[in-house]
Amino acid sequence: MKAIIVEPKKTGTVRLENISEPQPKEGSVLVRAVAVGVCGTDVEIAEGKYGWAPQGQQYLVLGHESLGRVIDPGPSSGLKKDDLVVGIVRRPDPVPCPNCAVGEWDMCRNGLYTERGIKEIHGFMSELWRIEPEYAIKVDPSLGLLGVLLEPSSVVAKALEQVGLIGRRSFWEPKTLLVTGAGPVGLLAALFAKIYGLDVHVLDRVEGGPKADLVRELGGTYHSGSVKDLKFEPDAIIECTGVGQVIGESIQKIGANGIVCLAGIGHGGSGLSANIADVASSAVLRNNVIVGSVNANKRHWYRASQYLARADRSWLMKLITRIEKPESFMNALQRKPDDIKVVIQFSEI
Ligand code: BGC
């Protein structure tokens, strides 16, 4: 079968290759791939900066934002042939650490977790894949191709849950949420926060265009420019850029008792625009919490699937700005200015 593979940490090794079909030991549910979303993590892996092959193997099948149709549900999954499913990304560490032991693999303590398409388990960019029944999430059939947005939605559902849990440490009635970065995660965060009834603001470096339109269609306010110039203090910020300056300004802009949730993974850059002690003292004096959030457990996947099912389909469809064939994987892995979510389609929905 065709698969998009990479030799992790080696540049220029991504390729479409024929590999053998997955073995039943990889999961009793056999799935035909429909589509796989591409995100910054895939690009990093393709550039040789991140990623790990399964132990004893040279290559990793890429892809962690899946969508597929069940070919064979196996003996005990409760799924039916032709059900639309998405695969959970992370697996608990084998020790297991206390968090993995209770199903919170997203909070793994020892870093020995594995992740499909990222860390030591093959991903979903192959014509067929297998999954363990307990890691297959059934998708509302009316979502169709939009089911491919479930993985980034699960990441958002966790980040928002974290903010809600932390907020409850004191009397808290959040009204205003700022999202920095209008990529898929940022826009999905804006969508879900609107479902919560918050006043949503989204800031991105582009001045207008489809991202700004999407925010306005939600009833949110779009800003370009810098966080420090905003004329209000948000109750919570979901930071999706991973850019040092945006992070530093977010911490200084957040309102008293407010929470900055860091959900973007960035590297390097020119450092904080402000002195770290000044950033810290503003957090101390205003009881702020700065929290990192990565990945998602089953609770978040469930919640994300509920939010997606409630969302406006035509709005969600505009998040998918490019659909590529597996043969055009190099194009799919290249970021273009108007991209929001690029999807590689393996078969008809
Ligand atoms: C994925 C997460 C994963 C993280 C770190 C992200 O792109 O969405 O599921 O935990 O990368 O590997």
CSV table of C-alpha atoms and ligand atoms in Angstrom, one decimal:
chain,number,residue,atom,x,y,z
A,1,MET,CA,0.0,0.0,0.0
A,2,LYS,CA,1.1,3.6,-0.6
A,3,ALA,CA,2.3,5.5,2.5
A,4,ILE,CA,4.0,8.9,3.1
A,5,ILE,CA,7.1,8.0,5.1
A,6,VAL,CA,10.1,9.8,6.6
A,7,GLU,CA,13.4,8.9,8.2
A,8,PRO,CA,13.1,11.1,11.3
A,9,LYS,CA,15.9,13.6,12.0
A,10,LYS,CA,17.2,13.3,8.4
A,11,THR,CA,16.3,16.1,6.0
A,12,GLY,CA,15.0,15.3,2.5
A,13,THR,CA,13.8,11.8,3.3
A,14,VAL,CA,10.1,12.2,3.0
A,15,ARG,CA,8.7,10.1,0.2
A,16,LEU,CA,5.7,8.2,-1.0
A,17,GLU,CA,6.5,4.5,-0.9
A,18,ASN,CA,4.9,1.1,-1.1
A,19,ILE,CA,5.0,-0.5,2.3
A,20,SER,CA,3.4,-3.7,3.6
A,21,GLU,CA,-0.2,-3.5,5.0
A,22,PRO,CA,-0.6,-3.1,8.8
A,23,GLN,CA,-0.6,-6.2,10.9
A,24,PRO,CA,-3.5,-7.2,13.1
A,25,LYS,CA,-1.3,-6.8,16.1
A,26,GLU,CA,-1.4,-3.0,15.4
A,27,GLY,CA,-5.2,-3.0,16.2
A,28,SER,CA,-8.2,-5.2,15.5
A,29,VAL,CA,-10.0,-2.4,13.5
A,30,LEU,CA,-9.0,-2.1,9.9
A,31,VAL,CA,-9.5,1.4,8.3
A,32,ARG,CA,-9.3,2.8,4.8
A,33,ALA,CA,-7.7,6.2,5.0
A,34,VAL,CA,-10.0,9.0,3.7
A,35,ALA,CA,-7.9,12.1,4.6
A,36,VAL,CA,-5.1,13.2,6.8
A,37,GLY,CA,-4.6,16.8,8.0
A,38,VAL,CA,-1.1,18.4,7.8
A,39,CYS,CA,0.1,20.6,10.7
A,40,GLY,CA,3.3,22.4,11.8
A,41,THR,CA,4.5,19.2,13.6
A,42,ASP,CA,4.4,17.2,10.3
A,43,VAL,CA,6.4,20.0,8.6
A,44,GLU,CA,9.0,19.9,11.4
A,45,ILE,CA,9.3,16.1,11.1
A,46,ALA,CA,9.6,16.4,7.3
A,47,GLU,CA,12.3,19.0,7.8
A,48,GLY,CA,14.3,16.6,10.0
A,49,LYS,CA,13.8,18.6,13.2
A,50,TYR,CA,11.4,16.3,15.2
A,51,GLY,CA,10.0,12.8,15.2
A,52,TRP,CA,11.1,9.3,16.1
A,53,ALA,CA,10.8,6.0,14.1
A,54,PRO,CA,9.3,2.9,15.8
A,55,GLN,CA,12.0,1.0,17.6
A,56,GLY,CA,14.2,-1.1,15.3
A,57,GLN,CA,12.8,0.6,12.2
A,58,GLN,CA,14.3,3.2,9.8
A,59,TYR,CA,11.2,5.1,8.9
A,60,LEU,CA,8.0,6.5,10.3
A,61,VAL,CA,4.7,6.8,8.5
A,62,LEU,CA,3.7,10.4,8.9
A,63,GLY,CA,0.4,11.8,9.9
A,64,HIS,CA,-1.6,12.2,13.1
A,65,GLU,CA,-4.7,14.1,12.0
A,66,SER,CA,-6.7,11.2,10.7
A,67,LEU,CA,-10.0,10.3,9.1
A,68,GLY,CA,-11.0,7.0,7.7
A,69,ARG,CA,-13.8,4.5,7.0
A,70,VAL,CA,-13.9,1.2,8.8
A,71,ILE,CA,-13.3,-1.8,6.5
A,72,ASP,CA,-13.3,-4.4,9.2
A,73,PRO,CA,-14.5,-3.5,12.7
A,74,GLY,CA,-13.0,-6.7,14.2
A,75,PRO,CA,-14.6,-8.7,16.9
A,76,SER,CA,-15.2,-6.3,19.8
A,77,SER,CA,-15.1,-2.6,18.8
A,78,GLY,CA,-18.8,-1.8,18.7
A,79,LEU,CA,-18.0,-0.2,15.3
A,80,LYS,CA,-19.7,-1.1,12.0
A,81,LYS,CA,-18.3,-1.4,8.6
A,82,ASP,CA,-18.2,2.0,6.8
A,83,ASP,CA,-18.3,4.0,10.1
A,84,LEU,CA,-16.2,7.2,9.9
A,85,VAL,CA,-13.5,7.1,12.5
A,86,VAL,CA,-10.5,9.1,13.7
A,87,GLY,CA,-7.6,7.7,15.6
A,88,ILE,CA,-6.4,9.0,19.0
A,89,VAL,CA,-2.7,10.2,18.7
A,90,ARG,CA,-1.0,9.4,22.0
A,91,ARG,CA,-0.6,6.1,23.8
A,92,PRO,CA,0.3,5.8,27.5
A,93,ASP,CA,3.8,5.1,28.6
A,94,PRO,CA,4.4,1.4,29.5
A,95,VAL,CA,5.6,2.0,33.1
A,96,PRO,CA,3.0,3.5,33.4
A,97,CYS,CA,3.4,6.9,35.2
A,98,PRO,CA,0.4,7.8,37.5
A,99,ASN,CA,-1.2,10.0,34.9
A,100,CYS,CA,-1.0,7.4,32.1
A,101,ALA,CA,-2.3,4.8,34.5
A,102,VAL,CA,-5.5,6.7,34.9
A,103,GLY,CA,-5.9,7.5,31.2
A,104,GLU,CA,-4.4,10.9,31.3
A,105,TRP,CA,-1.7,10.2,28.7
A,106,ASP,CA,-1.8,13.8,27.7
A,107,MET,CA,-0.3,14.6,31.1
A,108,CYS,CA,2.4,11.9,30.9
A,109,ARG,CA,5.0,12.4,33.6
A,110,ASN,CA,8.0,10.5,32.3
A,111,GLY,CA,8.0,11.3,28.6
A,112,LEU,CA,7.9,7.7,27.6
A,113,TYR,CA,4.5,8.0,25.8
A,114,THR,CA,4.3,7.3,22.1
A,115,GLU,CA,2.4,9.2,19.4
A,116,ARG,CA,1.1,8.0,16.1
A,117,GLY,CA,2.9,9.7,13.2
A,118,ILE,CA,5.2,11.5,15.6
A,119,LYS,CA,6.9,9.4,18.2
A,120,GLU,CA,7.6,5.7,17.7
A,121,ILE,CA,4.3,4.5,16.2
A,122,HIS,CA,3.4,4.8,12.5
A,123,GLY,CA,0.9,7.5,11.7
A,124,PHE,CA,-2.1,7.6,9.4
A,125,MET,CA,-0.7,8.7,6.0
A,126,SER,CA,-1.1,5.3,4.5
A,127,GLU,CA,-4.0,3.8,2.4
A,128,LEU,CA,-4.9,1.4,5.2
A,129,TRP,CA,-4.3,1.7,8.9
A,130,ARG,CA,-5.2,-0.3,12.0
A,131,ILE,CA,-6.3,0.9,15.4
A,132,GLU,CA,-7.1,-0.5,18.8
A,133,PRO,CA,-10.8,-0.2,19.4
A,134,GLU,CA,-10.4,1.9,22.5
A,135,TYR,CA,-8.4,4.5,20.5
A,136,ALA,CA,-10.9,4.8,17.7
A,137,ILE,CA,-13.3,7.7,17.9
A,138,LYS,CA,-16.5,7.5,15.9
A,139,VAL,CA,-17.3,10.7,13.9
A,140,ASP,CA,-20.7,12.2,13.3
A,141,PRO,CA,-21.4,11.0,9.7
A,142,SER,CA,-22.8,14.4,8.8
A,143,LEU,CA,-19.4,15.9,9.3
A,144,GLY,CA,-17.9,13.9,6.4
A,145,LEU,CA,-14.5,15.3,5.4
A,146,LEU,CA,-14.7,17.8,8.3
A,147,GLY,CA,-14.0,14.9,10.7
A,148,VAL,CA,-10.4,15.4,9.8
A,149,LEU,CA,-10.6,18.5,12.1
A,150,LEU,CA,-11.2,16.4,15.1
A,151,GLU,CA,-7.5,16.0,16.2
A,152,PRO,CA,-6.8,19.8,16.3
A,153,SER,CA,-10.2,20.2,18.0
A,154,SER,CA,-9.2,17.8,20.7
A,155,VAL,CA,-6.1,19.9,21.4
A,156,VAL,CA,-8.3,22.9,21.7
A,157,ALA,CA,-10.8,21.2,23.9
A,158,LYS,CA,-8.0,20.3,26.4
A,159,ALA,CA,-6.6,23.9,26.4
A,160,LEU,CA,-10.0,25.3,27.1
A,161,GLU,CA,-10.7,22.8,29.8
A,162,GLN,CA,-7.4,23.6,31.5
A,163,VAL,CA,-8.3,27.3,31.5
A,164,GLY,CA,-11.7,26.5,33.0
A,165,LEU,CA,-10.3,24.3,35.7
A,166,ILE,CA,-7.7,26.9,36.7
A,167,GLY,CA,-10.2,29.7,36.6
A,168,ARG,CA,-12.2,28.0,39.4
A,169,ARG,CA,-9.4,28.6,41.9
A,170,SER,CA,-11.1,31.9,42.7
A,171,PHE,CA,-14.4,33.6,41.9
A,172,TRP,CA,-14.3,33.9,38.1
A,173,GLU,CA,-16.7,35.0,35.5
A,174,PRO,CA,-14.7,35.1,32.3
A,175,LYS,CA,-16.1,37.3,29.5
A,176,THR,CA,-13.3,38.1,27.1
A,177,LEU,CA,-11.0,35.5,25.4
A,178,LEU,CA,-8.1,36.5,23.2
A,179,VAL,CA,-6.7,33.9,20.8
A,180,THR,CA,-3.3,34.7,19.3
A,181,GLY,CA,-2.6,33.1,15.9
A,182,ALA,CA,-5.4,32.5,13.5
A,183,GLY,CA,-4.3,29.0,12.3
A,184,PRO,CA,-6.6,26.0,12.6
A,185,VAL,CA,-6.1,25.6,16.3
A,186,GLY,CA,-6.6,29.4,16.9
A,187,LEU,CA,-9.8,29.5,14.8
A,188,LEU,CA,-11.2,26.3,16.4
A,189,ALA,CA,-10.5,27.8,19.8
A,190,ALA,CA,-12.4,30.9,18.7
A,191,LEU,CA,-15.3,28.7,17.5
A,192,PHE,CA,-15.5,26.7,20.7
A,193,ALA,CA,-15.2,29.8,22.9
A,194,LYS,CA,-18.1,31.3,21.0
A,195,ILE,CA,-20.1,28.1,21.8
A,196,TYR,CA,-19.3,28.9,25.5
A,197,GLY,CA,-20.7,32.4,25.0
A,198,LEU,CA,-17.5,34.3,25.4
A,199,ASP,CA,-16.6,37.6,23.7
A,200,VAL,CA,-13.9,36.3,21.4
A,201,HIS,CA,-11.0,38.3,19.9
A,202,VAL,CA,-8.4,36.8,17.5
A,203,LEU,CA,-5.1,38.4,16.7
A,204,ASP,CA,-2.9,37.4,13.8
A,205,ARG,CA,-0.1,39.1,11.8
A,206,VAL,CA,-2.1,39.2,8.6
A,207,GLU,CA,-4.1,42.3,8.1
A,208,GLY,CA,-7.2,40.9,6.5
A,209,GLY,CA,-8.4,38.1,4.2
A,210,PRO,CA,-10.1,34.8,4.9
A,211,LYS,CA,-8.9,34.4,8.5
A,212,ALA,CA,-10.3,37.8,9.4
A,213,ASP,CA,-13.5,37.0,7.6
A,214,LEU,CA,-13.9,33.7,9.5
A,215,VAL,CA,-13.5,35.4,12.8
A,216,ARG,CA,-16.1,38.0,11.9
A,217,GLU,CA,-18.5,35.4,10.6
A,218,LEU,CA,-18.3,33.8,14.1
A,219,GLY,CA,-19.2,37.1,15.7
A,220,GLY,CA,-15.7,37.6,17.0
A,221,THR,CA,-13.4,40.6,16.6
A,222,TYR,CA,-10.3,40.4,14.5
A,223,HIS,CA,-7.1,42.3,15.3
A,224,SER,CA,-3.8,42.5,13.5
A,225,GLY,CA,-0.7,44.1,15.0
A,226,SER,CA,0.7,43.5,18.4
A,227,VAL,CA,-0.9,42.3,21.6
A,228,LYS,CA,0.5,45.2,23.6
A,229,ASP,CA,-1.5,47.7,21.5
A,230,LEU,CA,-4.9,46.0,22.3
A,231,LYS,CA,-7.2,48.3,24.1
A,232,PHE,CA,-8.6,45.7,26.5
A,233,GLU,CA,-7.4,43.2,29.1
A,234,PRO,CA,-8.6,39.6,28.3
A,235,ASP,CA,-9.7,37.3,31.0
A,236,ALA,CA,-8.0,34.4,29.2
A,237,ILE,CA,-5.6,34.1,26.3
A,238,ILE,CA,-5.1,31.0,24.2
A,239,GLU,CA,-1.6,31.5,22.7
A,240,CYS,CA,-1.2,29.6,19.5
A,241,THR,CA,1.8,31.3,17.8
A,242,GLY,CA,4.7,30.0,19.9
A,243,VAL,CA,6.4,33.3,19.1
A,244,GLY,CA,8.5,34.8,22.0
A,245,GLN,CA,7.3,38.4,21.6
A,246,VAL,CA,3.6,37.4,21.4
A,247,ILE,CA,4.0,35.3,24.5
A,248,GLY,CA,5.8,38.0,26.5
A,249,GLU,CA,3.2,40.6,25.5
A,250,SER,CA,0.3,38.2,26.3
A,251,ILE,CA,1.6,37.7,29.8
A,252,GLN,CA,1.8,41.5,30.3
A,253,LYS,CA,-1.7,42.1,28.7
A,254,ILE,CA,-3.7,39.5,30.5
A,255,GLY,CA,-6.2,40.9,33.1
A,256,ALA,CA,-6.0,40.4,36.8
A,257,ASN,CA,-6.5,36.7,37.8
A,258,GLY,CA,-6.4,35.9,34.1
A,259,ILE,CA,-4.9,32.8,32.5
A,260,VAL,CA,-2.5,32.6,29.6
A,261,CYS,CA,-2.6,29.1,28.0
A,262,LEU,CA,0.3,28.4,25.8
A,263,ALA,CA,-0.8,26.0,23.1
A,264,GLY,CA,1.7,26.9,20.3
A,265,ILE,CA,5.0,25.1,20.0
A,266,GLY,CA,7.7,27.5,18.8
A,267,HIS,CA,11.5,27.6,18.7
A,268,GLY,CA,14.2,30.1,19.1
A,269,GLY,CA,13.4,33.6,17.8
A,270,SER,CA,14.8,36.8,19.1
A,271,GLY,CA,13.7,36.4,22.8
A,272,LEU,CA,11.2,38.2,24.9
A,273,SER,CA,10.8,41.9,24.1
A,274,ALA,CA,10.5,42.5,27.9
A,275,ASN,CA,12.8,41.6,30.7
A,276,ILE,CA,11.8,38.2,32.1
A,277,ALA,CA,11.6,39.7,35.7
A,278,ASP,CA,9.2,42.4,34.5
A,279,VAL,CA,7.0,39.7,32.8
A,280,ALA,CA,7.1,37.7,36.0
A,281,SER,CA,6.3,40.6,38.3
A,282,SER,CA,3.2,41.5,36.2
A,283,ALA,CA,2.0,37.9,36.6
A,284,VAL,CA,2.7,37.9,40.4
A,285,LEU,CA,1.0,41.2,41.0
A,286,ARG,CA,-2.1,40.2,39.1
A,287,ASN,CA,-2.4,36.5,40.2
A,288,ASN,CA,-2.0,35.3,36.7
A,289,VAL,CA,-1.4,31.7,35.7
A,290,ILE,CA,0.6,30.8,32.6
A,291,VAL,CA,-0.1,27.2,31.7
A,292,GLY,CA,1.2,25.0,28.9
A,293,SER,CA,-1.2,22.5,27.2
A,294,VAL,CA,-0.3,19.7,24.8
A,295,ASN,CA,-2.2,16.8,23.3
A,296,ALA,CA,-5.5,15.4,24.5
A,297,ASN,CA,-7.1,12.5,26.4
A,298,LYS,CA,-10.3,10.7,25.6
A,299,ARG,CA,-12.4,13.2,27.6
A,300,HIS,CA,-11.1,16.0,25.3
A,301,TRP,CA,-11.7,13.9,22.1
A,302,TYR,CA,-15.2,13.3,23.2
A,303,ARG,CA,-15.9,16.9,23.9
A,304,ALA,CA,-14.3,18.0,20.7
A,305,SER,CA,-16.5,15.6,18.7
A,306,GLN,CA,-19.5,17.1,20.4
A,307,TYR,CA,-18.5,20.7,19.6
A,308,LEU,CA,-17.6,19.9,16.0
A,309,ALA,CA,-21.0,18.2,15.5
A,310,ARG,CA,-22.7,21.4,16.6
A,311,ALA,CA,-20.7,23.7,14.5
A,312,ASP,CA,-21.7,25.3,11.3
A,313,ARG,CA,-20.5,23.1,8.4
A,314,SER,CA,-20.0,25.8,5.9
A,315,TRP,CA,-17.8,27.8,8.4
A,316,LEU,CA,-15.8,24.6,9.2
A,317,MET,CA,-15.4,23.9,5.5
A,318,LYS,CA,-13.6,27.2,5.0
A,319,LEU,CA,-10.9,26.1,7.4
A,320,ILE,CA,-9.8,23.5,4.8
A,321,THR,CA,-8.1,25.7,2.2
A,322,ARG,CA,-6.3,23.1,0.2
A,323,ILE,CA,-6.8,19.4,-0.6
A,324,GLU,CA,-3.8,17.5,-2.1
A,325,LYS,CA,-3.3,14.0,-3.4
A,326,PRO,CA,-0.8,11.7,-1.7
A,327,GLU,CA,1.4,12.0,-4.8
A,328,SER,CA,1.6,15.8,-4.1
A,329,PHE,CA,2.9,15.3,-0.5
A,330,MET,CA,5.7,17.9,-1.0
A,331,ASN,CA,3.1,20.5,-1.9
A,332,ALA,CA,1.0,19.6,1.1
A,333,LEU,CA,4.0,20.0,3.4
A,334,GLN,CA,4.8,23.5,2.0
A,335,ARG,CA,3.2,26.4,3.8
A,336,LYS,CA,1.5,28.9,1.6
A,337,PRO,CA,0.4,32.4,2.7
A,338,ASP,CA,-3.4,31.7,2.4
A,339,ASP,CA,-3.3,28.2,4.0
A,340,ILE,CA,-5.3,27.4,7.0
A,341,LYS,CA,-5.7,23.6,7.0
A,342,VAL,CA,-4.1,21.6,4.2
A,343,VAL,CA,-5.5,18.0,3.9
A,344,ILE,CA,-4.1,15.0,2.0
A,345,GLN,CA,-7.0,13.0,0.6
A,346,PHE,CA,-6.4,9.3,0.2
A,347,SER,CA,-9.8,8.2,-1.0
A,348,GLU,CA,-13.3,9.4,-1.6
A,349,ILE,CA,-15.4,10.2,1.4
B,1,BGC,C1,-0.1,17.1,18.2
B,1,BGC,C2,-0.2,16.6,19.6
B,1,BGC,C3,1.2,16.1,20.0
B,1,BGC,C4,2.2,17.3,19.9
B,1,BGC,C5,3.6,16.9,20.4
B,1,BGC,C6,1.0,18.2,18.1
B,1,BGC,O1,1.1,18.6,16.7
B,1,BGC,O2,-1.3,17.7,17.8
B,1,BGC,O3,-1.1,15.5,19.6
B,1,BGC,O4,1.1,15.7,21.4
B,1,BGC,O5,2.3,17.7,18.5
B,1,BGC,O6,4.2,15.8,19.7
